[in-house]
Coordinates of C-alpha atoms in Angstrom, one line a residue:
X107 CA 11.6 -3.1 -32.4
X108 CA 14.5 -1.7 -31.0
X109 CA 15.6 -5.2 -30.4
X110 CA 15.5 -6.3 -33.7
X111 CA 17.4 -3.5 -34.8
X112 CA 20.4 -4.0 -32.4
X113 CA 20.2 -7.5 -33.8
X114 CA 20.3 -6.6 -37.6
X115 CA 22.8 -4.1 -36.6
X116 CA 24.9 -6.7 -35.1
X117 CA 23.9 -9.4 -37.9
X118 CA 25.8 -6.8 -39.9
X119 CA 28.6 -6.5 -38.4
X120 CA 29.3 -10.2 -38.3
X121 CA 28.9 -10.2 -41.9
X122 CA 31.5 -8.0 -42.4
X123 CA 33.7 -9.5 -40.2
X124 CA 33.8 -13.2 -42.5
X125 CA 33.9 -10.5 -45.8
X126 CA 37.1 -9.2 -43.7
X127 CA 38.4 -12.9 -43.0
X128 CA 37.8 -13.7 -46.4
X129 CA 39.7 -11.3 -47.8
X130 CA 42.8 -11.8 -45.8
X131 CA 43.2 -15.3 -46.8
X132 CA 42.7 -14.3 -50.6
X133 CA 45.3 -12.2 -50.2
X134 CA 47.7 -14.0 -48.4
X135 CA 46.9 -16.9 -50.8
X136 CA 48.0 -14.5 -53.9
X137 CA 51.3 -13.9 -51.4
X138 CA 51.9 -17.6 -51.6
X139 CA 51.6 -17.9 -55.4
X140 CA 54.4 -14.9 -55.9
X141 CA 56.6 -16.4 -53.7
X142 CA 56.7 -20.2 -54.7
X143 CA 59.9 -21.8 -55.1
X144 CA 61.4 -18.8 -52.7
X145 CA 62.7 -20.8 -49.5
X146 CA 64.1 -17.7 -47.7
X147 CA 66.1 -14.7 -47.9
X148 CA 70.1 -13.7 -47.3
X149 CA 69.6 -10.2 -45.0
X150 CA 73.8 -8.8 -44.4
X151 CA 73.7 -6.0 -41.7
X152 CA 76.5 -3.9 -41.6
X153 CA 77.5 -3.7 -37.6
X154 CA 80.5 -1.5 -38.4
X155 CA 78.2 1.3 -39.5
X156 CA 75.5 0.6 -36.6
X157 CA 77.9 1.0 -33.9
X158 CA 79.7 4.1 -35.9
X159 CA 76.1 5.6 -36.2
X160 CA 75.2 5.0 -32.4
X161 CA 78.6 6.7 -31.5
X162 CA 77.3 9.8 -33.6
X163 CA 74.3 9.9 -32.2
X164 CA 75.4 9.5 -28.6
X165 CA 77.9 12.1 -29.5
X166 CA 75.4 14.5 -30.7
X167 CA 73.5 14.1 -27.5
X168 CA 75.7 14.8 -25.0
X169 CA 78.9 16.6 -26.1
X170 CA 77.8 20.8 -26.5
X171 CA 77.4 22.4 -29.8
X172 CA 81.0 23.2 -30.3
X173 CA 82.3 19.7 -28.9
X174 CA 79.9 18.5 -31.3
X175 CA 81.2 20.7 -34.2
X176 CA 84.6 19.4 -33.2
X177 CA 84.0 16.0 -33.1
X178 CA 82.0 15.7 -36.9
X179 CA 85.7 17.8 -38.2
X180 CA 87.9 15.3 -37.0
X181 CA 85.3 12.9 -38.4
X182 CA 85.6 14.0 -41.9
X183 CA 89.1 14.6 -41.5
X184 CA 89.8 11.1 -40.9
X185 CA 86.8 9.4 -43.4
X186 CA 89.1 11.7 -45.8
X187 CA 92.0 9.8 -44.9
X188 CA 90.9 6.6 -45.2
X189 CA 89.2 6.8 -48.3
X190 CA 92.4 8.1 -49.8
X191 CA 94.1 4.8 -48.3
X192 CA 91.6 2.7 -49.8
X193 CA 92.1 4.7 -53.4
X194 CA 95.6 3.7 -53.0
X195 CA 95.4 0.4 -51.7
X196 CA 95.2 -2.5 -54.1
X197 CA 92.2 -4.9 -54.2
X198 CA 94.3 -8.0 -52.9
X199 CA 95.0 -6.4 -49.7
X200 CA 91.7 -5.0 -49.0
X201 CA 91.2 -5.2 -45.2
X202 CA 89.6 -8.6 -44.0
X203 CA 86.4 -8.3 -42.6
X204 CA 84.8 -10.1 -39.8
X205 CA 81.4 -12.3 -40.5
X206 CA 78.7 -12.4 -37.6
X207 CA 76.4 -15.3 -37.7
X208 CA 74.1 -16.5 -34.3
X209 CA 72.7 -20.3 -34.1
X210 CA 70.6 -20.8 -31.3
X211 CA 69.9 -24.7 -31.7
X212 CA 66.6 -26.7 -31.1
X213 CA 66.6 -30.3 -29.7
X214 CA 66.8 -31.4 -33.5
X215 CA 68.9 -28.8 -34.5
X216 CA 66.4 -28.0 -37.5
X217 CA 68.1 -24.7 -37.6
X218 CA 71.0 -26.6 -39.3
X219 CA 68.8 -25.8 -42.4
X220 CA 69.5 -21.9 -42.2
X221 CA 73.4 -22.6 -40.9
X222 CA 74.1 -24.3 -44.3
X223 CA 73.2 -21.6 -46.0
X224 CA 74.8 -19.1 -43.9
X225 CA 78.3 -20.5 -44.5
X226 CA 77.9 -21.2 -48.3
X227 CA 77.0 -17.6 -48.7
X228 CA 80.1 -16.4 -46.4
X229 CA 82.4 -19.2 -48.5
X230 CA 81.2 -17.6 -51.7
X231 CA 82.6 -14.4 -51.1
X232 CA 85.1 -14.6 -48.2
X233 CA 89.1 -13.6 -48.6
X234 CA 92.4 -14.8 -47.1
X235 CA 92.0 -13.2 -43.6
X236 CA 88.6 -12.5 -43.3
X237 CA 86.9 -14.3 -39.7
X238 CA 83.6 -15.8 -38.8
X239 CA 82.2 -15.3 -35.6
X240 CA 79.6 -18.0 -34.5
X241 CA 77.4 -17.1 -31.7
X242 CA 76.1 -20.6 -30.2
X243 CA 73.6 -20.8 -28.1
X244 CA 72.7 -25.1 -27.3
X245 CA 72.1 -27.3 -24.5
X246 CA 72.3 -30.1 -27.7
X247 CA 70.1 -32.6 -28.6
X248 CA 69.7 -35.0 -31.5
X249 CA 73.8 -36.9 -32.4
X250 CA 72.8 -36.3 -36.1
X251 CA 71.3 -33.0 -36.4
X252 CA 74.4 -31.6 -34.2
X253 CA 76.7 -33.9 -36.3
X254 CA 75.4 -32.0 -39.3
X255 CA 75.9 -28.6 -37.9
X256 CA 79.2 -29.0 -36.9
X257 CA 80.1 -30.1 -40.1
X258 CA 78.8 -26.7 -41.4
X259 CA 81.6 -24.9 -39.1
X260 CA 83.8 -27.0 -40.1
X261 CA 83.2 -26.3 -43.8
X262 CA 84.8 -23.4 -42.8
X263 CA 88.2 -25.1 -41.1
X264 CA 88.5 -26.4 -44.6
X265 CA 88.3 -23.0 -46.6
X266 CA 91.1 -21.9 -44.4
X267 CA 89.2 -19.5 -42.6
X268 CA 89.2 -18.4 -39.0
X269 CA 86.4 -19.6 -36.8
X270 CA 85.5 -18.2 -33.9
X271 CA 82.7 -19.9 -31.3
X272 CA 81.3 -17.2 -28.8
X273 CA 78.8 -18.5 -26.1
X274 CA 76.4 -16.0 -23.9
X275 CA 74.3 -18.7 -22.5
X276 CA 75.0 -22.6 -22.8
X277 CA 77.0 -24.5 -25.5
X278 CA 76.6 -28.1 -23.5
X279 CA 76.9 -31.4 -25.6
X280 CA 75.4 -30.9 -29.0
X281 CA 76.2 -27.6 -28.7
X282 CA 80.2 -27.9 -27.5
X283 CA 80.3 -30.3 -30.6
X284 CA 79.8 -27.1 -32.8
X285 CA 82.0 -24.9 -30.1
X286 CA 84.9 -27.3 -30.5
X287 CA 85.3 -26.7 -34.2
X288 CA 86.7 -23.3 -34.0
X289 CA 90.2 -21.9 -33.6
X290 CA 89.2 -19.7 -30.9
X291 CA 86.5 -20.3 -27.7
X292 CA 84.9 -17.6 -26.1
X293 CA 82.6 -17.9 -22.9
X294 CA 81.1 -15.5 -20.7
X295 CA 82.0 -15.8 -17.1
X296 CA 78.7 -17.9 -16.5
X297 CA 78.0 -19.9 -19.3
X298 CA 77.4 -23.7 -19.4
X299 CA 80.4 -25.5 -21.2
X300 CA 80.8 -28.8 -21.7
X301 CA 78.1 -32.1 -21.2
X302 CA 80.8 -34.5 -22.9
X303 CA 78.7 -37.2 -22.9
X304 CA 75.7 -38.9 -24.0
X305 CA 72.1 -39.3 -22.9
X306 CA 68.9 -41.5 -24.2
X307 CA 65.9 -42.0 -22.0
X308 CA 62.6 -44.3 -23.3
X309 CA 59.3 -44.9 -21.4
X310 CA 57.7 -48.5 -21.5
X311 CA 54.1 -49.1 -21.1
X312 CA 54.2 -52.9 -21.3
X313 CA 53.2 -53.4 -18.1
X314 CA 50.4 -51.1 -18.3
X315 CA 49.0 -53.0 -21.1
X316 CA 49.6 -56.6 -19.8
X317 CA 47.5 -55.0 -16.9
X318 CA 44.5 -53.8 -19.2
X319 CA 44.7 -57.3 -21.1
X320 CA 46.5 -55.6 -24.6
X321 CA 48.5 -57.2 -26.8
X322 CA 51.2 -55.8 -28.3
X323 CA 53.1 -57.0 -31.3
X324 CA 56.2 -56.1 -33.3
X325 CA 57.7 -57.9 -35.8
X326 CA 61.6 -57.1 -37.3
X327 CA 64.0 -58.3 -39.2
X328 CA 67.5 -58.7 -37.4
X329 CA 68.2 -59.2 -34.3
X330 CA 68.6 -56.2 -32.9
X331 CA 66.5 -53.9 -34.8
X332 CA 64.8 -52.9 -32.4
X333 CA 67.0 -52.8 -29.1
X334 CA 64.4 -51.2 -26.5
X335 CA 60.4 -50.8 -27.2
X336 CA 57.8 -48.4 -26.1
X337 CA 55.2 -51.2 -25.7
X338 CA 56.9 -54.2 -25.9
X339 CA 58.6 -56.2 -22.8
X340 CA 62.0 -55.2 -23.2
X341 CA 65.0 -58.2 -22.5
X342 CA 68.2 -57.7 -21.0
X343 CA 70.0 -59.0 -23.7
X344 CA 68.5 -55.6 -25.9
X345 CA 69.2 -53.6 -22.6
X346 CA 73.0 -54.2 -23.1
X347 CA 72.7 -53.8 -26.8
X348 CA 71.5 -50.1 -26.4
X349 CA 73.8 -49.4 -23.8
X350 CA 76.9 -50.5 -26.0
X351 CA 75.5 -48.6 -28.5
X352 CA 75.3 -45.3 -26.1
X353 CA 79.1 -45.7 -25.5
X354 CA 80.4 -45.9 -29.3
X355 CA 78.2 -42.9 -29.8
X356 CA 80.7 -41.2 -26.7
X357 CA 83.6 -42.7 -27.8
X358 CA 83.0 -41.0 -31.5
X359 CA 82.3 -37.6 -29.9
X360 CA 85.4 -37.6 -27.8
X361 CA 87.3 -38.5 -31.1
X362 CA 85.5 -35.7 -32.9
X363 CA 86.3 -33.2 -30.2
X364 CA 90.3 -34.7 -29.8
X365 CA 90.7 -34.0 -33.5
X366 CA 90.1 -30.2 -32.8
X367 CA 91.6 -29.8 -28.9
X368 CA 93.8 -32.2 -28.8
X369 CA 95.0 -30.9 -25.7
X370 CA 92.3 -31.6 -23.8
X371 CA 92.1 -34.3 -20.7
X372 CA 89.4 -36.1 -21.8
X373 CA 89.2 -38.5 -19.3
X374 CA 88.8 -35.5 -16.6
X375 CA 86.4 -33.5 -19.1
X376 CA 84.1 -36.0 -21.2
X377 CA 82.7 -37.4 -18.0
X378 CA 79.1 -35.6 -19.3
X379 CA 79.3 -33.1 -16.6
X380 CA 79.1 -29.4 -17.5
X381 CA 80.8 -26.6 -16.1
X382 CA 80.8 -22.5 -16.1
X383 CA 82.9 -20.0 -17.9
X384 CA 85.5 -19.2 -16.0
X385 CA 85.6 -23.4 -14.6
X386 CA 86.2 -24.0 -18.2
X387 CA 88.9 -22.1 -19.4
X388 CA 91.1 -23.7 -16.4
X389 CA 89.9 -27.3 -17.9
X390 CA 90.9 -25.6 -21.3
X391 CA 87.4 -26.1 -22.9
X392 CA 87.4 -22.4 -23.6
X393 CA 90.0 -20.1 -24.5
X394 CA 89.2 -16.7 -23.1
X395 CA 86.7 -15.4 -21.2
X396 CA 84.5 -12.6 -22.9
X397 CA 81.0 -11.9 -24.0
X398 CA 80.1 -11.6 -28.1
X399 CA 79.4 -8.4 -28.0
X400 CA 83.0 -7.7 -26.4
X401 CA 84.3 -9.4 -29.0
X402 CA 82.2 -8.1 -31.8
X403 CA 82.9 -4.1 -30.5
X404 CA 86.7 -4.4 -30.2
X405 CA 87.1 -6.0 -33.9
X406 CA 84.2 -3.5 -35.3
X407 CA 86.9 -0.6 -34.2
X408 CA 89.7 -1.9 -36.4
X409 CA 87.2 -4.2 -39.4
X410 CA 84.0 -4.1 -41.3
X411 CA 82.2 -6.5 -39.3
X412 CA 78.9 -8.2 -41.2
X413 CA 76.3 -10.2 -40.0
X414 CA 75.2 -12.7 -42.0
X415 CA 71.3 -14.3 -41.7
X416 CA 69.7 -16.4 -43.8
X417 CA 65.8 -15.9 -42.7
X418 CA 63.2 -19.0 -44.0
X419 CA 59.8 -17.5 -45.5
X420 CA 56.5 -18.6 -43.5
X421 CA 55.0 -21.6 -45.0
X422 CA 51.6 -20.6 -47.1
X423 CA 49.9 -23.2 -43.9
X424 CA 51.7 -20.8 -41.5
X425 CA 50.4 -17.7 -43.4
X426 CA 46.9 -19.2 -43.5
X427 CA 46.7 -20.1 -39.3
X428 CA 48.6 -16.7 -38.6
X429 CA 45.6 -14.8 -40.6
X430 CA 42.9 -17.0 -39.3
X431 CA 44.0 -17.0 -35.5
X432 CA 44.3 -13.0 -35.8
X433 CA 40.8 -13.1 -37.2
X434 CA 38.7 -15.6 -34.8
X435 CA 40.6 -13.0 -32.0
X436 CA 39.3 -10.1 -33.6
X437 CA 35.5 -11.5 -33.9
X438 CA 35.8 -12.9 -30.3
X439 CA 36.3 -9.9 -29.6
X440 CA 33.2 -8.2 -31.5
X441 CA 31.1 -10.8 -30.3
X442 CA 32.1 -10.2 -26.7
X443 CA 32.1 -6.1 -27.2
X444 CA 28.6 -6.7 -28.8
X445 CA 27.2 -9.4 -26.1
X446 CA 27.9 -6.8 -23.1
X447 CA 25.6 -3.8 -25.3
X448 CA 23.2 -6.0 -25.4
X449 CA 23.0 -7.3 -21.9

């Protein structure tokens, strides 16, 4: 008897666990229906007033009560100031602000998507003098996604406003394409620069099938349609095709990058090696050495400095496996609570 009871007890349980599962993906399928149509959403974070705020707080924290007291009087004193500056000033010489936007790229650069947006959003609004900072972070990838991205900074070239490339980490091929847009180059003392060059790699299993008696067939139109094959026996003849093809694609991105540094040796720099931070600025890849947030903190001091992030919405499918993987966990773990009471 008691048996049966820990077993209805635990039939129970289960029950309400599905009821529970059920109920998440009802409501996250009413989610999805409010939000068709809505790709994503613009978020603009002052950093100005964060660091202003942190300084407050740290203030607060350490100085002594009449430090402290001191410190917030001077404040107010000078916020007083400048909003009688601002009163006086006239709209069409308001103080140019400073625009903050990261890209950390994929191998297909599918973050392009939120880029685009990024940019028309700071185009729509942004003033003679106002900057964009771009944080790249890329070791590159796909000619057209990158292609496409640096296109978006360049958007900004156009509008007559200044760009400004900062790299933490790695902005190598792909990602010096986009660097190489801007008017100014910042690199930490350890970041990877460079990668001039281009790369494509293919495996071919058409000896493993010959092997295994398989057949393979491909049919095209135009000679060299296809120049190199996964399963097919690849000829010399398509060999050199692909190769001639890798070097227009180099000679193109060395003309891309010319048009923007012209004073760059490229014959000493697009050789697809990559070098660090403080290599590069003697090869004149970069122009200073400095980290973002350097670069960020010193302009915040003297401009409103805005980031700007354009954040994609989960897919409804994304939604749904989020929900569902959270509740096969949780009844994995009832089942697994319930299966050691019992034994």
């Amino acid at each position: 008897m008691e048996f049966l009871y820990e077993y209805g007890l635990f039939f129970a349980k289960a029950i309400t666990v599905v009821i529970s599962i059920i109920a998440v993906i009802l409501v996250v399928l009413a989610s999805a229906i409010k939000q068709k149509g809505d790709k994503g959403e613009l978020l603009l974070i002052n950093l100005s007033e964060n660091l202003k705020n942190l300084k407050h707080d740290l203030k607060e924290e350490l100085l002594t009560k009449k430090q402290f007291k001191a410190y917030e009087k001077q404040l107010k004193a000078d916020e007083k100031a400048k909003d009688k500056a601002e009163k006086e000033q006239d709209e069409a010489t308001l103080d140019p602000r400073v625009f903050v936007v990261d890209f950390k790229g994929s191998i297909d650069a599918s973050e392009v998507a939120s880029l685009r947006e990024e940019i028309s959003a700071i185009l729509a609004i942004a003033e003679t003098g106002d900057e964009v900072i771009v944080n790249v972070e890329s070791g590159g990838g796909m000619v057209h996604g990158y292609g496409l991205a640096s296109s978006q900074l360049d958007r900004l070239r156009q509008a007559d406003i200044h760009l400004t490339i900062c790299v933490d980490k790695v902005a190598a091929s792909g990602g010096y394409m986009m660097a190489c847009v801007a008017n100014k180059i910042y690199a930490a003392p350890f970041a990877i620069v460079g990668s001039i060059g281009v790369v494509a790699q293919i495996p071919n299993f058409n000896k493993l099938l010959k092997k295994h008696d398989i057949d393979y067939e491909q049919h095209t139109a135009g000679d060299f349609k296809r120049t190199l094959t996964l399963f097919g026996e690849n000829t010399d003849e398509g060999r050199a095709k692909f190769q001639t093809e890798l070097e227009e694609t180099h000679v193109l991105f060395k003309q891309f990058i010319a048009k923007y540094r012209p004073e760059l040796d490229l014959e000493k720099v697009a050789t697809g090696e990559h070098w660090y931070g403080q290599q590069a600025i003697e090869l004149g890849l970069v122009d200073a050495i400095s980290t973002s947030d350097d670069v960020v903190m010193k302009l915040a001091k003297e401009r409103t400095v805005i980031k700007v992030r354009y954040q994609l919405k989960k897919k409804f499918a994304d939604k749904i496996a989020h929900a569902a993987s959270l509740s096969f966990t949780a009844v994995c773990n009832k089942l697994a609570e319930k299966n050691q009471r019992l034994s």
